mmCIF file of C-alpha atoms in Angstrom:
data_model
loop_
_atom_site.group_PDB
_atom_site.id
_atom_site.type_symbol
_atom_site.label_atom_id
_atom_site.label_comp_id
_atom_site.label_asym_id
_atom_site.label_seq_id
_atom_site.Cartn_x
_atom_site.Cartn_y
_atom_site.Cartn_z
ATOM 1 C CA MET A 1 73.735 -6.259 -35.194
ATOM 2 C CA SER A 2 74.789 -3.555 -37.135
ATOM 3 C CA LEU A 3 73.166 -0.035 -38.701
ATOM 4 C CA ARG A 4 72.930 0.675 -41.989
ATOM 5 C CA PRO A 5 73.771 4.277 -42.651
ATOM 6 C CA VAL A 6 71.999 6.195 -45.129
ATOM 7 C CA LYS A 7 73.605 6.671 -48.141
ATOM 8 C CA ARG A 8 71.509 9.088 -50.210
ATOM 9 C CA ILE A 9 68.103 10.651 -49.732
ATOM 10 C CA ALA A 10 66.602 12.310 -52.753
ATOM 11 C CA LYS A 11 63.588 13.041 -54.570
ATOM 12 C CA SER A 12 61.938 11.295 -57.232
ATOM 13 C CA LYS A 13 62.254 13.192 -60.517
ATOM 14 C CA PRO A 14 59.389 14.318 -62.753
ATOM 15 C CA THR A 15 59.337 12.692 -65.869
ATOM 16 C CA LEU A 16 57.516 11.809 -69.227
ATOM 17 C CA GLU A 17 56.793 7.672 -70.424
ATOM 18 C CA GLY A 18 54.915 5.800 -72.706
ATOM 19 C CA ALA A 19 52.328 7.813 -74.712
ATOM 20 C CA GLY A 20 52.905 10.955 -72.485
ATOM 21 C CA VAL A 21 52.268 9.662 -69.044
ATOM 22 C CA HIS A 22 53.358 11.854 -66.303
ATOM 23 C CA LEU A 23 55.189 9.895 -63.259
ATOM 24 C CA HIS A 24 57.940 10.370 -61.081
ATOM 25 C CA ARG A 25 61.614 8.325 -61.349
ATOM 26 C CA ALA A 26 63.269 7.491 -58.391
ATOM 27 C CA PHE A 27 66.048 6.083 -60.381
ATOM 28 C CA GLY A 28 66.989 4.359 -63.613
ATOM 29 C CA PHE A 29 68.768 4.674 -67.137
ATOM 30 C CA GLY A 30 72.672 5.969 -64.870
ATOM 31 C CA ASN A 31 74.796 4.509 -63.096
ATOM 32 C CA THR A 32 72.002 1.700 -60.735
ATOM 33 C CA SER A 33 75.429 -0.041 -59.268
ATOM 34 C CA ASP A 34 74.250 1.131 -55.998
ATOM 35 C CA PHE A 35 70.937 -0.582 -56.618
ATOM 36 C CA ASP A 36 71.519 -3.486 -57.882
ATOM 37 C CA PRO A 37 70.414 -6.220 -59.063
ATOM 38 C CA PHE A 38 67.627 -3.276 -59.411
ATOM 39 C CA LEU A 39 68.101 -0.836 -62.530
ATOM 40 C CA LEU A 40 64.928 1.733 -62.268
ATOM 41 C CA PHE A 41 61.948 2.691 -59.878
ATOM 42 C CA ASP A 42 59.064 4.747 -61.013
ATOM 43 C CA ASP A 43 56.098 6.271 -59.052
ATOM 44 C CA PHE A 44 53.284 6.933 -61.525
ATOM 45 C CA ARG A 45 50.485 7.642 -58.954
ATOM 46 C CA ASN A 46 48.756 10.623 -60.284
ATOM 47 C CA ASP A 47 45.057 12.096 -59.745
ATOM 48 C CA VAL A 48 44.704 13.612 -63.734
ATOM 49 C CA PRO A 49 43.588 11.153 -66.362
ATOM 50 C CA LYS A 50 44.440 13.356 -68.751
ATOM 51 C CA ASP A 51 48.092 12.913 -67.461
ATOM 52 C CA TYR A 52 48.236 8.909 -67.490
ATOM 53 C CA LEU A 53 45.198 7.607 -69.576
ATOM 54 C CA ALA A 54 47.854 7.392 -72.831
ATOM 55 C CA GLY A 55 49.496 4.645 -71.061
ATOM 56 C CA PHE A 56 52.453 2.594 -72.041
ATOM 57 C CA PRO A 57 51.430 1.455 -76.066
ATOM 58 C CA TRP A 58 52.986 -1.982 -77.384
ATOM 59 C CA HIS A 59 56.930 -1.912 -76.747
ATOM 60 C CA PRO A 60 59.577 -4.853 -76.129
ATOM 61 C CA HIS A 61 61.250 -6.144 -73.153
ATOM 62 C CA ARG A 62 64.177 -8.348 -72.647
ATOM 63 C CA GLY A 63 66.345 -9.323 -70.183
ATOM 64 C CA ILE A 64 64.571 -8.073 -67.316
ATOM 65 C CA GLU A 65 61.690 -8.469 -64.879
ATOM 66 C CA THR A 66 58.947 -5.673 -64.413
ATOM 67 C CA ILE A 67 57.373 -5.608 -60.725
ATOM 68 C CA THR A 68 54.088 -3.579 -61.037
ATOM 69 C CA TYR A 69 52.161 -2.718 -57.564
ATOM 70 C CA VAL A 70 48.676 -1.089 -57.801
ATOM 71 C CA LEU A 71 47.758 1.171 -54.624
ATOM 72 C CA ALA A 72 44.140 2.341 -56.575
ATOM 73 C CA GLY A 73 42.679 2.485 -60.203
ATOM 74 C CA THR A 74 43.464 -0.838 -62.339
ATOM 75 C CA VAL A 75 46.206 -1.116 -65.380
ATOM 76 C CA GLU A 76 44.853 -3.228 -67.657
ATOM 77 C CA HIS A 77 47.733 -5.328 -69.739
ATOM 78 C CA GLY A 78 48.045 -7.715 -72.833
ATOM 79 C CA ASP A 79 50.802 -8.938 -74.423
ATOM 80 C CA SER A 80 52.462 -11.102 -77.061
ATOM 81 C CA MET A 81 51.725 -14.374 -75.685
ATOM 82 C CA GLY A 82 48.256 -13.992 -75.631
ATOM 83 C CA ASN A 83 47.789 -12.941 -72.612
ATOM 84 C CA ARG A 84 44.959 -10.236 -71.017
ATOM 85 C CA GLY A 85 43.664 -8.786 -67.521
ATOM 86 C CA ALA A 86 44.115 -6.111 -65.057
ATOM 87 C CA ILE A 87 45.345 -5.412 -61.909
ATOM 88 C CA ALA A 88 43.421 -3.491 -59.422
ATOM 89 C CA ALA A 89 44.328 -1.640 -56.096
ATOM 90 C CA GLY A 90 46.631 -3.852 -54.176
ATOM 91 C CA ASP A 91 48.001 -6.369 -56.824
ATOM 92 C CA ILE A 92 50.855 -7.202 -58.266
ATOM 93 C CA GLN A 93 52.026 -7.936 -61.234
ATOM 94 C CA TRP A 94 55.616 -9.673 -61.760
ATOM 95 C CA MET A 95 56.685 -9.935 -65.259
ATOM 96 C CA THR A 96 59.747 -12.024 -66.043
ATOM 97 C CA ALA A 97 60.733 -10.894 -70.002
ATOM 98 C CA GLY A 98 63.323 -12.727 -70.039
ATOM 99 C CA SER A 99 63.969 -13.728 -74.009
ATOM 100 C CA GLY A 100 61.338 -11.199 -75.064
ATOM 101 C CA ILE A 101 58.410 -10.035 -74.941
ATOM 102 C CA ILE A 102 56.065 -7.413 -76.459
ATOM 103 C CA HIS A 103 53.685 -5.790 -73.679
ATOM 104 C CA GLN A 104 51.356 -2.981 -73.185
ATOM 105 C CA GLU A 105 50.158 -1.007 -70.177
ATOM 106 C CA MET A 106 47.376 1.394 -70.109
ATOM 107 C CA PRO A 107 46.400 2.489 -66.923
ATOM 108 C CA LYS A 108 42.601 3.156 -66.084
ATOM 109 C CA GLY A 109 41.720 5.584 -62.415
ATOM 110 C CA ASP A 110 39.079 4.458 -60.206
ATOM 111 C CA GLU A 111 35.749 6.078 -59.602
ATOM 112 C CA VAL A 112 37.381 10.114 -58.711
ATOM 113 C CA GLY A 113 40.376 9.529 -61.176
ATOM 114 C CA ARG A 114 42.801 8.232 -59.250
ATOM 115 C CA MET A 115 45.835 6.159 -60.431
ATOM 116 C CA HIS A 116 48.267 5.259 -58.148
ATOM 117 C CA GLY A 117 51.016 2.515 -58.394
ATOM 118 C CA PHE A 118 55.073 1.561 -59.148
ATOM 119 C CA GLN A 119 56.888 -0.154 -61.336
ATOM 120 C CA LEU A 120 60.581 -1.621 -60.574
ATOM 121 C CA TRP A 121 62.839 -3.218 -62.795
ATOM 122 C CA ALA A 122 65.320 -5.856 -61.627
ATOM 123 C CA ASN A 123 68.058 -7.416 -64.144
ATOM 124 C CA LEU A 124 67.975 -11.214 -64.861
ATOM 125 C CA PRO A 125 71.404 -13.161 -64.687
ATOM 126 C CA SER A 126 73.403 -13.889 -68.051
ATOM 127 C CA SER A 127 72.282 -17.545 -67.369
ATOM 128 C CA LEU A 128 68.788 -16.400 -67.272
ATOM 129 C CA LYS A 129 68.698 -13.537 -69.923
ATOM 130 C CA MET A 130 66.659 -15.841 -72.777
ATOM 131 C CA THR A 131 64.912 -17.508 -70.223
ATOM 132 C CA ALA A 132 61.026 -18.005 -71.281
ATOM 133 C CA PRO A 133 59.200 -15.343 -70.262
ATOM 134 C CA HIS A 134 55.987 -15.637 -67.523
ATOM 135 C CA TYR A 135 53.996 -14.068 -65.176
ATOM 136 C CA GLN A 136 53.733 -13.855 -61.095
ATOM 137 C CA GLU A 137 50.130 -12.012 -60.987
ATOM 138 C CA VAL A 138 49.032 -11.580 -57.583
ATOM 139 C CA ASN A 139 45.017 -10.618 -56.014
ATOM 140 C CA SER A 140 45.652 -8.499 -53.002
ATOM 141 C CA ASN A 141 44.037 -10.627 -50.656
ATOM 142 C CA ALA A 142 47.044 -13.376 -51.581
ATOM 143 C CA ILE A 143 49.502 -10.652 -50.186
ATOM 144 C CA PRO A 144 50.265 -11.267 -46.370
ATOM 145 C CA GLU A 145 49.862 -8.390 -44.023
ATOM 146 C CA VAL A 146 51.214 -8.934 -40.222
ATOM 147 C CA THR A 147 51.106 -6.159 -37.725
ATOM 148 C CA ASP A 148 53.332 -5.708 -34.960
ATOM 149 C CA ASP A 149 52.602 -4.955 -31.278
ATOM 150 C CA ASP A 150 53.076 -1.287 -31.840
ATOM 151 C CA GLY A 151 51.281 -0.973 -34.721
ATOM 152 C CA THR A 152 53.498 -1.383 -37.770
ATOM 153 C CA ARG A 153 51.993 -2.917 -40.466
ATOM 154 C CA VAL A 154 54.089 -4.953 -43.575
ATOM 155 C CA ARG A 155 52.221 -6.601 -46.504
ATOM 156 C CA VAL A 156 55.036 -9.227 -47.739
ATOM 157 C CA VAL A 157 55.000 -9.111 -51.633
ATOM 158 C CA CYS A 158 58.020 -11.060 -51.795
ATOM 159 C CA GLY A 159 60.581 -12.571 -49.478
ATOM 160 C CA ASN A 160 60.306 -13.730 -46.187
ATOM 161 C CA PHE A 161 59.532 -11.369 -43.191
ATOM 162 C CA TRP A 162 58.316 -11.659 -39.888
ATOM 163 C CA GLY A 163 57.631 -15.245 -40.563
ATOM 164 C CA LYS A 164 55.802 -14.681 -43.566
ATOM 165 C CA SER A 165 56.800 -15.396 -47.077
ATOM 166 C CA GLY A 166 55.240 -13.337 -50.180
ATOM 167 C CA PRO A 167 53.493 -14.793 -52.963
ATOM 168 C CA VAL A 168 55.651 -14.102 -55.601
ATOM 169 C CA ASP A 169 58.821 -16.743 -55.719
ATOM 170 C CA GLY A 170 61.381 -17.934 -57.952
ATOM 171 C CA ILE A 171 63.082 -14.696 -58.400
ATOM 172 C CA ALA A 172 66.220 -15.103 -59.556
ATOM 173 C CA ALA A 173 67.695 -11.741 -57.087
ATOM 174 C CA GLU A 174 65.618 -13.157 -54.522
ATOM 175 C CA PRO A 175 64.496 -10.073 -53.298
ATOM 176 C CA LEU A 176 62.468 -8.720 -50.398
ATOM 177 C CA TYR A 177 59.487 -6.289 -51.269
ATOM 178 C CA ILE A 178 57.558 -5.281 -48.367
ATOM 179 C CA ASP A 179 55.308 -2.178 -47.965
ATOM 180 C CA VAL A 180 55.534 -0.941 -44.403
ATOM 181 C CA PHE A 181 53.417 1.417 -42.539
ATOM 182 C CA VAL A 182 54.885 2.612 -39.075
ATOM 183 C CA PRO A 183 52.468 4.461 -36.907
ATOM 184 C CA PRO A 184 52.645 7.961 -35.660
ATOM 185 C CA GLY A 185 55.870 8.617 -33.137
ATOM 186 C CA LYS A 186 56.993 5.047 -33.608
ATOM 187 C CA ARG A 187 60.644 3.988 -33.820
ATOM 188 C CA LYS A 188 61.059 0.534 -35.884
ATOM 189 C CA THR A 189 63.969 -1.474 -36.395
ATOM 190 C CA LEU A 190 63.882 -4.280 -39.839
ATOM 191 C CA PRO A 191 66.310 -6.398 -40.265
ATOM 192 C CA VAL A 192 67.812 -6.582 -43.865
ATOM 193 C CA GLU A 193 70.744 -9.409 -45.264
ATOM 194 C CA THR A 194 73.960 -7.678 -44.694
ATOM 195 C CA SER A 195 75.172 -9.329 -48.348
ATOM 196 C CA ARG A 196 72.319 -7.130 -49.865
ATOM 197 C CA HIS A 197 71.561 -3.535 -51.754
ATOM 198 C CA CYS A 198 68.714 -2.191 -50.003
ATOM 199 C CA PHE A 199 66.245 1.223 -50.571
ATOM 200 C CA ALA A 200 63.369 2.821 -49.090
ATOM 201 C CA TYR A 201 60.742 4.647 -51.095
ATOM 202 C CA VAL A 202 58.346 7.071 -49.171
ATOM 203 C CA PHE A 203 55.330 7.506 -50.294
ATOM 204 C CA GLU A 204 53.107 8.078 -47.231
ATOM 205 C CA GLY A 205 53.842 10.544 -44.630
ATOM 206 C CA GLY A 206 57.253 11.046 -43.379
ATOM 207 C CA GLY A 207 60.149 10.167 -41.119
ATOM 208 C CA LYS A 208 63.879 10.014 -40.215
ATOM 209 C CA PHE A 209 65.997 7.221 -41.123
ATOM 210 C CA CYS A 210 68.849 6.966 -38.655
ATOM 211 C CA ASN A 211 72.375 7.588 -39.316
ATOM 212 C CA ALA A 212 71.383 9.459 -42.858
ATOM 213 C CA SER A 213 73.785 11.510 -44.122
ATOM 214 C CA GLU A 214 74.143 15.555 -45.456
ATOM 215 C CA PRO A 215 72.023 17.529 -45.826
ATOM 216 C CA LEU A 216 69.882 16.075 -42.977
ATOM 217 C CA ALA A 217 72.757 16.406 -40.768
ATOM 218 C CA VAL A 218 71.229 13.660 -38.078
ATOM 219 C CA PRO A 219 73.424 12.692 -35.525
ATOM 220 C CA THR A 220 75.396 9.586 -35.883
ATOM 221 C CA GLU A 221 76.183 9.241 -32.520
ATOM 222 C CA GLY A 222 74.143 7.026 -29.709
ATOM 223 C CA GLU A 223 70.341 7.733 -29.305
ATOM 224 C CA GLY A 224 70.854 11.767 -29.899
ATOM 225 C CA TRP A 225 69.137 11.326 -33.703
ATOM 226 C CA LEU A 226 66.121 10.552 -31.827
ATOM 227 C CA GLU A 227 65.613 13.767 -30.663
ATOM 228 C CA THR A 228 66.296 16.017 -33.779
ATOM 229 C CA LYS A 229 63.023 16.640 -35.791
ATOM 230 C CA PRO A 230 62.324 14.791 -39.002
ATOM 231 C CA PRO A 231 63.898 16.050 -41.773
ATOM 232 C CA THR A 232 61.181 16.978 -44.866
ATOM 233 C CA GLU A 233 63.424 15.126 -47.116
ATOM 234 C CA ALA A 234 62.297 11.754 -46.121
ATOM 235 C CA ASP A 235 58.474 12.402 -47.193
ATOM 236 C CA ASN A 236 56.014 12.156 -49.892
ATOM 237 C CA ARG A 237 57.892 11.079 -52.725
ATOM 238 C CA SER A 238 61.528 10.505 -50.855
ATOM 239 C CA LEU A 239 64.062 7.506 -52.020
ATOM 240 C CA VAL A 240 66.683 6.827 -49.237
ATOM 241 C CA LEU A 241 69.437 4.416 -49.922
ATOM 242 C CA PHE A 242 71.233 2.779 -47.354
ATOM 243 C CA ASP A 243 74.588 1.546 -46.859
ATOM 244 C CA SER A 244 75.738 -1.903 -45.592
ATOM 245 C CA GLY A 245 74.467 -3.626 -42.572
ATOM 246 C CA ASP A 246 72.051 -6.136 -41.316
ATOM 247 C CA GLU A 247 69.099 -3.623 -39.944
ATOM 248 C CA LEU A 248 67.981 -0.503 -40.536
ATOM 249 C CA VAL A 249 66.218 2.145 -37.903
ATOM 250 C CA VAL A 250 63.110 4.617 -39.066
ATOM 251 C CA GLN A 251 61.390 6.764 -36.739
ATOM 252 C CA ALA A 252 58.133 7.789 -37.720
ATOM 253 C CA GLY A 253 56.601 11.057 -37.824
ATOM 254 C CA GLU A 254 54.363 12.674 -34.833
ATOM 255 C CA GLU A 255 51.514 13.437 -37.602
ATOM 256 C CA HIS A 256 50.930 10.697 -39.864
ATOM 257 C CA GLY A 257 53.711 7.725 -39.415
ATOM 258 C CA VAL A 258 55.495 7.001 -42.570
ATOM 259 C CA ARG A 259 54.714 4.279 -44.854
ATOM 260 C CA PHE A 260 57.193 3.191 -47.620
ATOM 261 C CA LEU A 261 58.077 0.580 -49.646
ATOM 262 C CA LEU A 262 61.282 -1.577 -48.567
ATOM 263 C CA VAL A 263 62.956 -3.522 -51.249
ATOM 264 C CA SER A 264 66.294 -5.330 -51.131
ATOM 265 C CA GLY A 265 68.116 -8.083 -53.563
ATOM 266 C CA GLU A 266 71.519 -9.807 -53.909
ATOM 267 C CA PRO A 267 73.769 -7.737 -56.394
ATOM 268 C CA ILE A 268 74.280 -9.500 -59.568
ATOM 269 C CA ARG A 269 77.830 -7.480 -60.543
ATOM 270 C CA GLU A 270 77.523 -8.511 -64.306
ATOM 271 C CA PRO A 271 78.415 -5.997 -66.863
ATOM 272 C CA VAL A 272 75.165 -4.015 -67.864
ATOM 273 C CA ALA A 273 74.547 -3.135 -71.560
ATOM 274 C CA TRP A 274 71.239 -1.075 -71.736
ATOM 275 C CA TYR A 275 69.020 0.445 -74.004
ATOM 276 C CA GLY A 276 65.004 1.780 -73.285
ATOM 277 C CA PRO A 277 63.273 -1.659 -72.656
ATOM 278 C CA ILE A 278 66.217 -3.849 -73.120
ATOM 279 C CA VAL A 279 68.649 -4.434 -70.869
ATOM 280 C CA MET A 280 71.930 -7.275 -71.858
ATOM 281 C CA ASN A 281 75.665 -7.980 -70.870
ATOM 282 C CA THR A 282 77.278 -6.616 -74.091
ATOM 283 C CA GLN A 283 76.735 -3.763 -76.586
ATOM 284 C CA GLN A 284 76.901 -6.445 -79.459
ATOM 285 C CA GLN A 285 73.871 -8.560 -77.515
ATOM 286 C CA LEU A 286 71.899 -5.323 -77.557
ATOM 287 C CA GLN A 287 72.350 -4.529 -80.900
ATOM 288 C CA GLN A 288 71.133 -8.471 -81.782
ATOM 289 C CA ALA A 289 67.987 -7.305 -79.992
ATOM 290 C CA PHE A 290 67.060 -4.301 -81.807
ATOM 291 C CA GLU A 291 68.439 -6.100 -85.262
ATOM 292 C CA GLU A 292 65.916 -9.438 -84.060
ATOM 293 C CA LEU A 293 63.103 -6.647 -83.709
ATOM 294 C CA GLU A 294 63.780 -5.002 -87.182
ATOM 295 C CA LYS A 295 63.650 -8.647 -88.404
ATOM 296 C CA GLY A 296 60.594 -9.981 -86.728
ATOM 297 C CA THR A 297 62.488 -12.504 -84.887
ATOM 298 C CA PHE A 298 62.745 -11.171 -81.281
ATOM 299 C CA LEU A 299 60.242 -13.486 -80.025
ATOM 300 C CA LYS A 300 61.556 -16.740 -79.347
ATOM 301 C CA ARG A 301 59.499 -19.541 -79.128
ATOM 302 C CA GLY A 302 59.535 -23.111 -77.219
#
């Protein structure tokens, strides 16, 4: 077995999106080739209603899939196909924008004003850019959870892990998307297929991922890294990008353990032409999409 070294650890950065929603962006809108097939990851956890209630009013998407995972509060949504609904704590919405959709997402806090969730964008290969748009919405109780002997818990949203299959399927990148909790002080080895790009996003507690690179100064030989203090860089809102290998190792912090999303997918390795919510392969295709928006021919029927 080959251990995946840590390629980079970085904190997500505060940003404004939509009509003024305060969120943290882990990656996106730059060179995202290290994350291929994923394009963007936003952490929209917020406990201040005025910082999120303006939401994400009507906007278009084409050429991508958006994955929304809610931990607290609800997100009400509607779209140009006439769909309406809400996703609540523990729920997942996986939207394939394909040839084009116009939708809105309006966060609503829980009874104490918390709105916690994440959104991931996955690219579509050129052969599926203009596929018909569709949704997969999954209630929390349909997401399988498995607990290992040491207390490690994993919710399997998409893909196969520890004998469980996530309810979201038929996704172009064949991603693995899991929510992992490792108890305090525990060391855990998790398998990841070698051919995939892989990242973790820490959102509770803290821990240490083996073979971390600078500035963490974690030893890369043998068991020595286990005796070093878990770095603060791998705590809340830390993005951990892994290099190649077929497994990764995490050492949970002694006080609270560590909870993180682990996401991997097969890279598409195609050109990316990207502006805002539309992602195509060429600038000509991108220009055509925005011309269609102006002409009212963006949405395709049949």
